[in-house]
XYZ file of C-alpha atoms in Angstrom:
750
model
C 28.699 191.042 86.875
C 30.759 189.940 89.889
C 34.519 189.952 89.621
C 36.089 187.091 87.763
C 37.565 184.673 90.194
C 38.037 181.406 88.465
C 36.918 179.566 85.477
C 34.292 176.936 85.369
C 33.707 176.685 89.105
C 32.888 180.389 89.429
C 34.344 180.480 92.909
C 32.866 183.820 93.872
C 29.531 181.976 93.925
C 30.822 179.625 96.624
C 30.283 182.512 98.997
C 26.430 182.601 99.299
C 24.986 185.859 97.948
C 21.592 186.328 99.603
C 19.735 189.376 98.477
C 15.961 189.609 98.559
C 15.839 186.198 96.873
C 18.745 184.884 98.861
C 17.723 181.243 99.422
C 16.734 180.786 95.802
C 19.934 182.397 94.590
C 21.988 180.232 96.916
C 20.269 177.067 95.769
C 20.667 178.064 92.107
C 24.334 178.763 92.671
C 24.706 175.425 94.395
C 23.034 173.613 91.495
C 25.276 175.405 88.974
C 28.415 174.507 90.880
C 27.313 170.933 91.440
C 26.329 170.443 87.804
C 29.538 171.911 86.564
C 31.650 169.940 89.003
C 29.877 166.781 87.901
C 30.464 167.623 84.258
C 34.125 168.363 84.844
C 34.930 165.461 87.138
C 32.216 162.833 87.392
C 34.082 160.839 90.024
C 36.482 161.955 92.713
C 39.854 160.393 91.899
C 41.608 158.367 94.597
C 44.248 160.006 96.820
C 47.215 158.537 94.933
C 45.821 159.780 91.639
C 45.355 163.279 93.061
C 48.947 163.328 94.303
C 50.155 162.201 90.907
C 48.063 164.925 89.250
C 49.439 167.577 91.627
C 53.001 166.434 90.928
C 52.264 166.649 87.205
C 50.988 170.202 87.604
C 54.122 171.259 89.482
C 56.313 169.557 86.898
C 54.507 171.355 84.080
C 54.900 174.702 85.861
C 58.620 173.970 86.365
C 58.975 173.097 82.675
C 57.222 176.296 81.594
C 59.401 178.374 83.925
C 62.612 176.650 82.838
C 61.810 177.167 79.147
C 61.031 180.833 79.770
C 64.341 181.405 81.573
C 66.271 179.468 78.928
C 64.911 181.544 76.043
C 65.482 184.860 77.870
C 69.029 184.129 79.026
C 70.204 182.529 75.773
C 72.857 184.768 74.127
C 72.130 187.502 76.671
C 75.614 189.011 76.287
C 75.100 189.698 72.578
C 75.516 192.220 71.205
C 78.201 193.593 73.550
C 77.246 197.183 72.798
C 74.450 199.636 73.642
C 71.124 198.784 72.049
C 68.313 201.323 71.653
C 67.136 202.802 74.998
C 69.912 201.157 76.981
C 71.637 204.481 76.393
C 69.023 206.133 78.647
C 68.308 203.598 81.362
C 71.851 202.285 81.635
C 73.028 205.863 82.066
C 70.407 206.441 84.746
C 71.596 203.329 86.550
C 75.063 204.906 86.500
C 73.641 208.104 87.981
C 72.327 206.140 90.972
C 75.669 204.477 91.508
C 77.381 207.888 91.336
C 74.568 209.534 93.362
C 74.152 212.169 90.647
C 70.770 213.857 90.316
C 69.007 213.566 86.940
C 65.553 214.076 85.509
C 63.344 211.504 83.813
C 59.667 211.526 82.863
C 59.082 208.185 84.656
C 58.972 207.452 88.410
C 62.266 206.194 89.828
C 61.752 202.571 90.897
C 62.781 200.883 87.624
C 65.980 202.912 87.269
C 66.836 202.404 90.940
C 66.542 198.637 90.533
C 68.727 198.743 87.401
C 71.326 200.777 89.276
C 71.205 198.393 92.238
C 71.617 195.384 89.933
C 74.625 197.031 88.307
C 76.183 197.907 91.653
C 75.729 194.391 93.071
C 77.195 192.831 89.918
C 80.363 194.911 90.026
C 79.540 197.747 87.630
C 81.255 200.926 88.821
C 79.082 203.505 87.053
C 81.873 204.854 84.830
C 80.522 203.845 81.389
C 79.151 206.911 79.598
C 76.217 205.310 77.708
C 76.542 208.002 75.067
C 74.847 206.456 72.026
C 73.614 203.129 70.625
C 76.453 201.076 69.177
C 79.080 202.076 71.733
C 80.887 198.920 72.929
C 80.815 198.026 76.610
C 84.396 196.668 76.420
C 85.652 195.962 79.969
C 82.610 197.446 81.710
C 80.295 195.033 83.517
C 76.868 195.237 81.906
C 75.617 191.666 82.319
C 74.275 192.268 85.819
C 71.848 194.920 84.568
C 70.825 192.899 81.506
C 70.548 189.767 83.607
C 68.282 191.506 86.128
C 65.898 192.652 83.385
C 65.959 189.177 81.802
C 65.249 187.622 85.212
C 62.109 189.717 85.698
C 61.084 189.246 82.057
C 61.355 185.485 82.465
C 58.679 185.487 85.175
C 56.055 186.868 82.792
C 55.446 183.417 81.336
C 54.831 181.490 84.604
C 52.761 184.410 85.940
C 50.530 184.307 82.850
C 50.377 180.507 83.070
C 49.168 180.604 86.692
C 46.713 183.424 86.018
C 45.044 181.590 83.144
C 45.087 178.319 85.100
C 43.206 180.006 87.934
C 40.737 181.743 85.624
C 39.975 178.712 83.441
C 40.852 175.685 85.614
C 42.372 174.254 82.433
C 45.978 173.124 82.082
C 45.750 173.217 78.296
C 44.597 176.871 78.280
C 47.438 177.819 80.636
C 49.968 175.866 78.568
C 48.850 177.517 75.330
C 49.178 180.970 76.942
C 52.660 180.120 78.189
C 53.694 178.970 74.706
C 52.405 182.169 73.073
C 54.519 184.326 75.414
C 57.569 182.070 75.473
C 57.769 181.957 71.690
C 56.992 185.614 71.040
C 60.076 187.310 69.643
C 58.893 190.739 70.806
C 58.535 189.822 74.493
C 61.840 187.994 74.259
C 63.651 191.013 72.805
C 62.280 193.460 75.376
C 63.357 191.150 78.209
C 67.010 190.933 77.175
C 68.122 194.558 77.455
C 68.524 197.281 80.059
C 65.005 198.680 79.754
C 62.062 199.563 81.980
C 59.620 197.397 80.005
C 60.399 193.994 81.571
C 60.314 195.543 85.045
C 56.966 197.226 84.355
C 55.415 194.085 82.855
C 56.684 191.998 85.788
C 54.752 194.143 88.269
C 51.657 194.322 86.037
C 51.500 190.541 85.739
C 52.286 190.092 89.442
C 49.365 192.389 90.293
C 47.052 190.513 87.926
C 48.031 187.111 89.333
C 47.697 188.309 92.936
C 44.265 189.801 92.230
C 43.020 186.566 90.684
C 44.453 184.573 93.585
C 42.832 186.675 96.310
C 39.529 186.501 94.395
C 39.830 182.715 94.418
C 40.093 182.880 98.216
C 36.754 184.707 98.430
C 35.146 181.785 100.249
C 37.843 182.095 102.958
C 37.948 185.841 103.706
C 40.518 187.077 106.244
C 42.437 183.791 106.075
C 46.234 183.885 105.787
C 46.258 183.167 102.011
C 43.585 185.849 101.475
C 45.620 188.477 103.329
C 48.809 187.369 101.566
C 47.425 187.732 98.053
C 45.565 190.936 98.847
C 48.739 192.533 100.285
C 50.849 191.250 97.406
C 48.395 192.881 95.002
C 49.009 196.213 96.723
C 52.786 195.750 96.634
C 52.639 194.923 92.910
C 50.474 197.968 92.189
C 53.043 200.181 93.908
C 55.777 198.541 91.843
C 53.943 199.040 88.539
C 53.231 202.714 89.223
C 56.754 203.212 90.580
C 58.250 202.143 87.237
C 55.983 204.025 84.814
C 52.736 205.961 85.004
C 51.306 203.273 82.700
C 50.947 201.329 85.948
C 47.789 203.389 86.488
C 46.013 201.074 84.034
C 46.475 197.946 86.148
C 45.499 200.011 89.211
C 42.280 200.889 87.400
C 41.620 197.226 86.625
C 42.162 196.140 90.223
C 40.029 199.068 91.347
C 37.103 198.097 89.115
C 37.371 194.479 90.269
C 37.404 195.597 93.908
C 34.400 197.905 93.487
C 32.405 195.066 91.893
C 33.420 192.700 94.682
C 32.445 195.160 97.424
C 29.132 195.893 95.710
C 28.192 192.210 95.767
C 29.334 191.880 99.365
C 27.119 194.836 100.255
C 24.183 193.028 98.656
C 24.802 189.819 100.608
C 22.253 190.113 103.417
C 23.833 187.236 105.299
C 26.769 189.523 106.069
C 26.494 192.171 108.757
C 27.469 195.744 107.994
C 30.371 195.310 110.406
C 31.713 192.450 108.262
C 31.234 194.506 105.094
C 33.087 197.343 106.829
C 35.955 194.970 107.612
C 36.143 193.968 103.950
C 36.197 197.630 102.924
C 38.874 198.468 105.505
C 41.061 195.553 104.403
C 40.957 196.693 100.792
C 41.610 200.332 101.681
C 44.636 199.316 103.742
C 46.072 196.808 101.253
C 45.115 198.399 97.920
C 45.353 202.112 98.724
C 47.365 202.848 101.875
C 50.049 200.190 101.345
C 50.726 201.039 97.653
C 50.820 204.780 98.393
C 53.225 204.232 101.295
C 55.551 202.089 99.167
C 55.317 204.469 96.214
C 56.190 207.425 98.435
C 59.048 205.442 99.981
C 60.621 204.904 96.538
C 60.779 208.675 96.078
C 62.236 209.118 99.556
C 65.028 206.691 98.655
C 65.402 208.351 95.248
C 65.982 211.804 96.742
C 68.202 210.446 99.510
C 70.488 208.589 97.069
C 70.675 211.322 94.413
C 72.239 213.978 96.587
C 74.744 215.433 94.078
C 74.097 218.076 91.465
C 73.659 216.715 87.949
C 72.111 217.260 84.519
C 68.536 217.338 85.840
C 68.901 220.373 88.110
C 67.489 222.908 85.662
C 64.108 221.158 85.491
C 63.478 221.972 89.151
C 62.991 225.092 91.210
C 65.795 227.103 92.735
C 64.779 225.983 96.230
C 64.986 222.318 95.138
C 68.455 222.846 93.664
C 69.701 224.345 96.910
C 69.594 220.852 98.496
C 71.972 219.252 95.957
C 75.670 219.222 96.826
C 77.780 220.635 94.020
C 75.025 222.960 92.844
C 76.037 226.589 93.020
C 73.008 227.197 95.267
C 73.907 224.446 97.772
C 75.081 225.952 101.069
C 75.536 229.132 99.054
C 75.520 232.696 100.222
C 74.438 235.301 97.721
C 73.300 238.931 97.901
C 69.673 239.166 98.957
C 68.525 242.183 96.953
C 69.003 242.827 93.255
C 71.226 245.776 92.309
C 72.354 247.345 89.056
C 75.506 245.742 87.681
C 74.648 242.310 89.101
C 75.255 239.228 86.953
C 72.146 237.068 87.206
C 70.282 234.093 85.802
C 66.539 234.419 85.276
C 64.463 231.247 85.700
C 60.898 230.713 84.549
C 58.556 229.619 87.326
C 56.690 227.126 85.169
C 58.344 223.788 85.830
C 60.530 222.299 83.105
C 60.825 225.601 81.207
C 64.285 226.608 82.396
C 66.508 229.666 82.235
C 66.390 232.705 79.984
C 69.154 231.944 77.499
C 70.822 233.334 74.407
C 73.683 232.276 72.123
C 75.489 233.589 69.054
C 73.251 231.761 66.565
C 70.747 233.888 64.655
C 67.140 233.210 63.762
C 67.050 231.718 60.239
C 65.899 233.642 57.183
C 62.151 234.128 57.160
C 61.728 233.764 60.951
C 61.070 237.345 62.009
C 64.125 239.593 62.193
C 67.412 237.780 61.582
C 68.818 238.666 64.996
C 70.363 236.637 67.809
C 68.207 233.823 69.210
C 66.733 234.041 72.710
C 65.359 230.799 74.192
C 64.951 229.032 77.498
C 67.360 226.236 78.376
C 66.940 223.618 81.079
C 70.588 223.173 81.993
C 73.177 225.338 83.708
C 75.201 227.219 81.111
C 77.314 230.377 80.786
C 74.875 231.542 78.114
C 72.219 231.884 80.827
C 74.052 234.859 82.398
C 72.697 238.407 82.044
C 73.864 241.760 83.401
C 71.147 244.046 84.731
C 71.699 247.680 83.772
C 69.890 250.984 83.746
C 68.031 251.662 80.533
C 69.525 255.116 79.918
C 73.240 254.751 80.684
C 76.218 252.557 79.755
C 78.288 253.405 82.831
C 79.611 250.461 84.854
C 77.571 250.165 88.084
C 80.329 248.030 89.634
C 82.777 250.929 89.486
C 83.854 251.457 93.139
C 83.243 255.169 92.766
C 79.513 254.610 92.202
C 77.270 253.877 95.180
C 75.176 250.689 95.205
C 71.784 251.269 93.623
C 69.145 248.599 94.145
C 66.656 247.556 91.479
C 63.104 248.309 92.566
C 59.631 247.277 91.546
C 58.585 249.424 88.562
C 62.118 250.339 87.396
C 62.900 250.435 83.683
C 65.921 248.216 83.020
C 68.027 246.692 80.277
C 69.279 243.066 80.329
C 72.613 242.631 78.563
C 73.691 239.101 77.644
C 77.056 238.579 79.335
C 78.644 236.329 76.683
C 77.595 238.265 73.555
C 76.944 241.788 74.923
C 73.589 241.960 73.125
C 70.483 243.300 74.830
C 67.227 241.450 75.455
C 65.009 242.904 72.734
C 61.497 242.595 71.330
C 59.571 244.141 68.429
C 56.395 243.683 66.382
C 57.740 240.732 64.336
C 55.805 237.520 64.967
C 57.316 234.850 67.214
C 58.759 231.766 65.455
C 56.123 229.246 66.626
C 53.362 231.032 68.558
C 51.085 233.170 66.426
C 50.098 236.637 67.644
C 53.060 236.694 70.040
C 56.058 238.917 69.367
C 59.601 237.733 68.663
C 62.273 238.118 71.357
C 65.885 238.521 70.200
C 69.353 239.642 71.252
C 70.154 243.036 69.669
C 72.819 245.738 69.726
C 76.591 245.951 69.878
C 78.436 246.002 73.215
C 75.235 246.889 75.015
C 74.264 249.720 72.680
C 70.876 249.128 71.069
C 67.591 251.027 70.880
C 64.411 251.694 72.829
C 63.108 248.184 72.054
C 65.659 246.951 74.625
C 63.829 248.584 77.559
C 61.773 246.542 80.015
C 59.826 247.460 83.112
C 60.449 245.028 85.950
C 57.481 244.344 88.208
C 57.151 242.171 91.295
C 53.852 240.289 91.465
C 51.617 241.644 94.251
C 54.101 244.251 95.451
C 54.075 248.050 95.683
C 56.172 250.316 93.495
C 59.505 251.144 95.047
C 60.007 247.819 96.854
C 63.378 246.137 96.486
C 63.537 242.886 94.504
C 64.641 239.805 96.410
C 66.711 237.087 94.777
C 64.915 233.690 94.544
C 61.854 234.884 96.428
C 60.417 237.717 94.339
C 58.143 236.660 91.476
C 58.831 239.120 88.681
C 57.424 240.033 85.279
C 59.276 241.845 82.515
C 57.005 244.164 80.504
C 58.291 245.518 77.203
C 58.152 249.296 77.302
C 57.399 249.933 73.596
C 54.876 247.180 72.771
C 53.449 246.577 76.242
C 53.879 242.807 75.883
C 55.085 240.480 78.655
C 58.193 238.294 78.413
C 57.368 234.590 78.666
C 58.049 231.141 77.322
C 55.472 229.209 75.328
C 57.109 225.895 76.288
C 57.175 224.873 72.607
C 60.296 223.115 71.373
C 62.140 224.950 68.597
C 63.356 223.024 65.521
C 66.984 222.032 65.077
C 67.918 225.585 64.085
C 66.978 226.531 67.660
C 68.894 223.565 69.122
C 65.582 222.084 70.309
C 65.458 224.601 73.142
C 62.179 226.244 74.164
C 60.631 229.268 72.511
C 60.664 232.645 74.238
C 58.004 235.143 73.165
C 56.603 238.475 74.249
C 52.868 238.060 74.663
C 50.485 241.000 74.242
C 47.951 239.148 76.430
C 48.608 240.346 79.958
C 46.913 237.420 81.731
C 49.135 236.330 84.597
C 50.419 232.764 84.103
C 53.516 230.918 85.280
C 54.856 231.088 81.711
C 55.378 234.828 82.105
C 56.597 234.869 85.728
C 60.291 234.573 86.559
C 62.635 234.704 89.501
C 66.286 235.696 89.813
C 68.333 232.633 90.763
C 72.112 233.166 90.509
C 73.247 236.583 91.689
C 76.828 237.860 91.571
C 77.650 241.341 92.854
C 80.903 241.895 94.775
C 79.632 245.158 96.243
C 76.827 243.498 98.219
C 76.819 241.375 101.414
C 75.644 237.746 101.174
C 72.949 235.747 102.966
C 72.737 231.938 103.376
C 70.272 229.983 101.206
C 69.820 227.101 103.658
C 66.518 228.597 104.752
C 65.080 227.928 101.275
C 65.385 224.137 101.257
C 61.932 222.580 100.707
C 60.251 219.859 102.773
C 59.775 216.305 101.470
C 56.064 216.804 100.582
C 57.027 219.897 98.574
C 59.789 217.971 96.783
C 57.402 215.084 96.046
C 54.748 217.392 94.615
C 57.250 219.337 92.524
C 58.826 216.189 91.076
C 55.411 214.923 89.947
C 54.538 218.241 88.341
C 57.825 218.151 86.444
C 57.313 214.516 85.344
C 53.767 215.171 84.146
C 54.854 218.211 82.177
C 57.845 216.314 80.802
C 55.608 213.465 79.641
C 53.170 215.782 77.905
C 56.064 217.566 76.229
C 57.521 214.439 74.619
C 57.114 215.055 70.899
C 58.707 213.181 67.978
C 61.990 214.645 66.760
C 62.975 215.065 63.140
C 63.377 211.703 61.355
C 62.512 209.825 64.556
C 60.861 206.439 64.052
C 57.507 206.474 65.843
C 54.258 204.578 65.393
C 50.521 204.933 65.906
C 48.366 202.814 68.246
C 46.418 201.239 65.388
C 49.714 199.835 64.048
C 50.428 197.826 67.160
C 47.951 194.901 67.297
C 48.513 194.095 63.618
C 52.292 194.053 64.100
C 52.545 196.621 61.317
C 56.006 198.005 62.101
C 58.932 196.873 64.167
C 61.708 198.852 65.769
C 65.453 198.603 65.248
C 67.286 197.775 68.440
C 70.710 197.451 66.857
C 72.371 197.560 63.440
C 71.288 198.951 60.076
C 73.317 197.187 57.387
C 74.625 193.756 56.400
C 77.873 194.148 58.358
C 76.113 194.871 61.663
C 74.760 192.539 64.284
C 71.073 193.371 63.845
C 68.319 193.030 66.456
C 64.788 193.975 65.425
C 61.858 194.347 67.816
C 58.907 192.665 66.126
C 56.245 190.385 67.532
C 56.046 186.823 66.291
C 53.454 187.380 63.515
C 51.782 184.007 64.086
C 51.262 184.830 67.758
C 50.150 188.419 67.186
C 47.731 187.707 64.361
C 46.273 184.777 66.287
C 45.760 187.151 69.231
C 44.039 189.664 66.960
C 41.771 186.954 65.546
C 41.030 185.751 69.068
C 39.873 189.195 70.206
C 37.438 189.401 67.294
C 36.225 185.822 67.827
C 35.824 186.395 71.552
C 33.675 189.491 71.022
C 31.456 187.512 68.644
C 31.165 184.291 70.659
C 30.959 186.073 73.996
C 28.138 188.279 72.736
C 26.192 185.261 71.453
C 26.585 183.377 74.745
C 25.708 186.439 76.849
C 22.558 187.063 74.800
C 21.545 183.404 75.038
C 21.950 183.385 78.828
C 20.102 186.682 79.176
C 17.215 185.269 77.131
C 16.987 182.338 79.530
C 18.379 179.627 77.271
C 18.769 176.308 79.103
C 22.364 175.267 78.491
C 23.716 171.785 79.232
C 25.937 171.608 82.299
C 29.178 171.283 80.305
C 28.288 174.174 77.996
C 27.170 176.325 80.934
C 30.472 175.731 82.731
C 32.537 176.533 79.645
C 30.426 179.629 79.009
C 31.173 180.895 82.503
C 34.896 180.374 81.864
C 34.645 182.329 78.643
C 32.585 185.203 80.042
C 34.241 185.585 83.428
C 37.856 184.578 82.846
C 37.978 185.859 79.287
C 36.153 189.040 80.271
C 38.712 189.792 82.958
C 41.687 189.584 80.589
C 39.792 191.395 77.811
C 39.267 194.240 80.277
C 43.021 194.239 80.930
C 43.748 194.421 77.197
C 41.266 197.274 76.753
C 42.633 199.316 79.662
C 46.244 198.874 78.542
C 45.603 199.686 74.886
C 42.846 202.214 74.172
C 44.097 205.040 76.472
C 47.051 205.488 74.101
C 44.662 206.833 71.465
C 43.992 209.782 73.790
C 47.642 210.619 74.460
C 49.309 213.574 72.797
C 52.875 212.474 73.574
C 55.157 210.570 71.213
C 54.361 206.832 71.085
C 56.433 203.785 70.201
C 55.739 200.165 69.356
C 56.931 198.884 72.736
C 54.066 200.683 74.501
C 51.712 197.919 73.340
C 53.433 195.004 75.069
C 51.540 195.144 78.408
C 48.305 194.892 76.400
C 49.824 192.059 74.363
C 50.242 190.008 77.561
C 46.501 190.202 78.164
C 45.606 189.385 74.554
C 47.776 186.249 74.775
C 45.963 185.152 77.928
C 42.650 185.725 76.155
C 43.831 183.575 73.240
C 44.695 180.708 75.573
C 41.309 180.815 77.311
C 39.314 181.282 74.103
C 40.794 178.476 71.996
C 40.775 175.978 74.832
C 37.095 176.745 75.443
C 36.159 176.722 71.753
C 37.894 173.385 71.181
C 36.163 171.876 74.224
C 32.798 173.098 72.928
C 33.558 171.594 69.519
C 34.477 168.277 71.117
C 31.266 168.333 73.160
C 29.166 169.185 70.101
C 30.635 166.302 68.126
C 30.491 163.817 70.999
C 28.691 161.265 68.842
C 31.652 161.037 66.472
C 34.304 158.400 67.275
C 37.205 160.854 67.187
C 35.430 163.737 68.892
C 37.467 163.489 72.085
C 40.666 163.982 70.102
C 39.538 167.318 68.666
C 40.589 169.247 71.746
C 43.940 167.477 72.062
C 44.780 167.783 68.364
C 43.707 171.419 68.302
C 45.845 172.408 71.274
C 48.852 170.452 69.979
C 48.508 172.087 66.559
C 48.522 175.553 68.118
C 51.509 174.692 70.321
C 53.543 173.229 67.449
C 52.607 176.051 65.072
C 53.704 178.634 67.627
C 56.988 176.818 68.296
C 57.723 176.466 64.570
C 57.038 180.155 63.936
C 59.519 180.958 66.703
C 62.086 178.751 64.970
C 61.585 180.823 61.800
C 61.631 184.280 63.376
C 64.021 183.810 66.328
C 66.910 185.632 64.528
C 64.944 188.860 64.996
C 65.538 188.592 68.743
C 68.841 186.725 68.940
C 70.518 188.715 66.163
C 70.961 188.616 62.390
C 74.181 188.920 60.420
C 74.557 189.009 56.657
C 72.354 190.322 53.832
C 69.230 192.293 54.663
C 65.848 190.669 54.112
C 65.421 192.551 50.806
C 68.306 190.514 49.413
C 67.172 187.130 47.980
C 70.312 185.570 49.508
C 69.241 186.565 53.031
C 67.997 183.722 55.257
C 65.183 186.101 56.304
C 64.165 186.972 52.728
C 61.061 184.788 52.605
C 59.953 185.939 56.068
C 59.427 189.615 55.266
C 55.668 189.172 55.018
C 54.892 192.904 55.226
C 56.728 195.658 53.342
C 56.658 197.770 56.510
C 58.950 195.295 58.287
C 62.443 196.708 57.986
C 64.848 193.938 58.916
């Protein structure tokens, strides 16, 4: 099937496709287009009428846009405190203003734009964004909220124009616009400092641009064609630059482009040179341009965030050396490891962190009840260890003792500087990883037992070689059990402060989990060398940041008592999400889709699959359809199929994800389901009107049907709008609450 380009006029067919039966195919396409055009508009209206119609279309678009902006900006300042994930993305905007490096599992574009909006609107980056409910007080937050609301407001006109181009029907586009305008969920997500409205803006911009450049298929290489093709690439870069979910719209554009190129390749009226030009244009605009822009966002990200911050520990020692304020920046430290040195030991697997201990003990029933040893991603005094000989307690820093370097193959003891307990392992099972041994802190003032002894080895080095700070990749092998010190990467429960598990694995397979390097190194008896030579290149930084983000995404697991949801919950609007407030004295905002809109969308998907299958089978069997029915069928199959593909690509991949999921992840898919609803019901009502043409009131069926859907959607918004704009007073469980009769599902918690 060729890519969907328009609705009834099937504009991709305006470009003659001549294969082996080229003339026949061209004539058939011409007959289809002519028949459909005749059915749609029997007579060409006069010039004045066309101008009036065009003015009406622009006026309707302006009305749709104005209504979208009005609903999104209404009561934007309320509540004047942090709501839900504003605590994360507002804080990250502050980091950009303060140029402080941080780590997030998403690419940087969305947070950069939030930070820029805050900076331009007078926000100084001093608000702490500590937790939901904290009042903004004198801090300027409206610029950041207003920016997100501005982008969220464009979703409605973008969807309107996309459906108008796919269906050539104003009523279908208007119904789609109403569904999105009056959806309380889309409204709520657009009013706060979040990545979601920014992501959905770029997704819808890419979809609209793709449809527009497809509609210019009969004018390839014209200025509008180049404009929409380039804008598609820019939008793809924007979507991926906000969240990795942008890959789904990239996949949709990619499938559309492959189908388009395949049909161009089969058009024998085109020379291979022309086909090559088409291929080159798409490679440049849909691959090279997005990659260049995406890479540029990271270049700006790393250039702006030049100061050390809370995200340092997620990255390698060489990466940290480029951040001003980090103890490795422009630092000079001793090059070779010696006994008596105070060191930090960092795991080489990204986002694992530093070998760490603290005074808390493992709880009863978790191996031996000794001091916990974990890995921790942030700089901390509890990451410091003193390296000592295994068989003596003498102080190697005593001036009377000569410097003795640590060498590959030495047997050592690591004493925790803050608690004076030794790094220790034994045959007790690790807390989370079966068949691995527990690692603890043991002993008093450095005095323990033989289970504190470790052999230090440098990967791919000979025995006797000195160990270099930062550069040497080392393993620590437990002398008694023969196991290797490593980190499983699993997050410990609250008793372990949600830090990462350290184990001693009896499986000696060499992995990054069991390889470490010495990062900080303090020894007053040794000369220092500069670390400037370690700073990585931009490609190395770019690769490392993506590895860290991917690992961070896969490691996102639900925390205790955290409110999460499953993908099958989302289309049925099974559960909402509290944005603000929990009791009758709070200003409460609750993220929940307008149930009338969402359940209509769900019904529309089922009805589309049924009706689309019937029509496709009938066409495949050679059924002779009347011109009007054939045109409407093409709208349904091509336009509806395109948005159904978008819904599928933005929804079903979440079933394969192992990370924690939330209700708001469904909203990009919801945009596509709303567009499908608009196309489907407009087409179905037109088919009903055509089928009942002999009845006196048949022509009114379409008008009455569309008006009923529009009014029903608007009225449902009137009922449920307090969910988005805020509720005060009794909870819905209370019969006195104005929302009491609207709690249609027990799982809704407002």
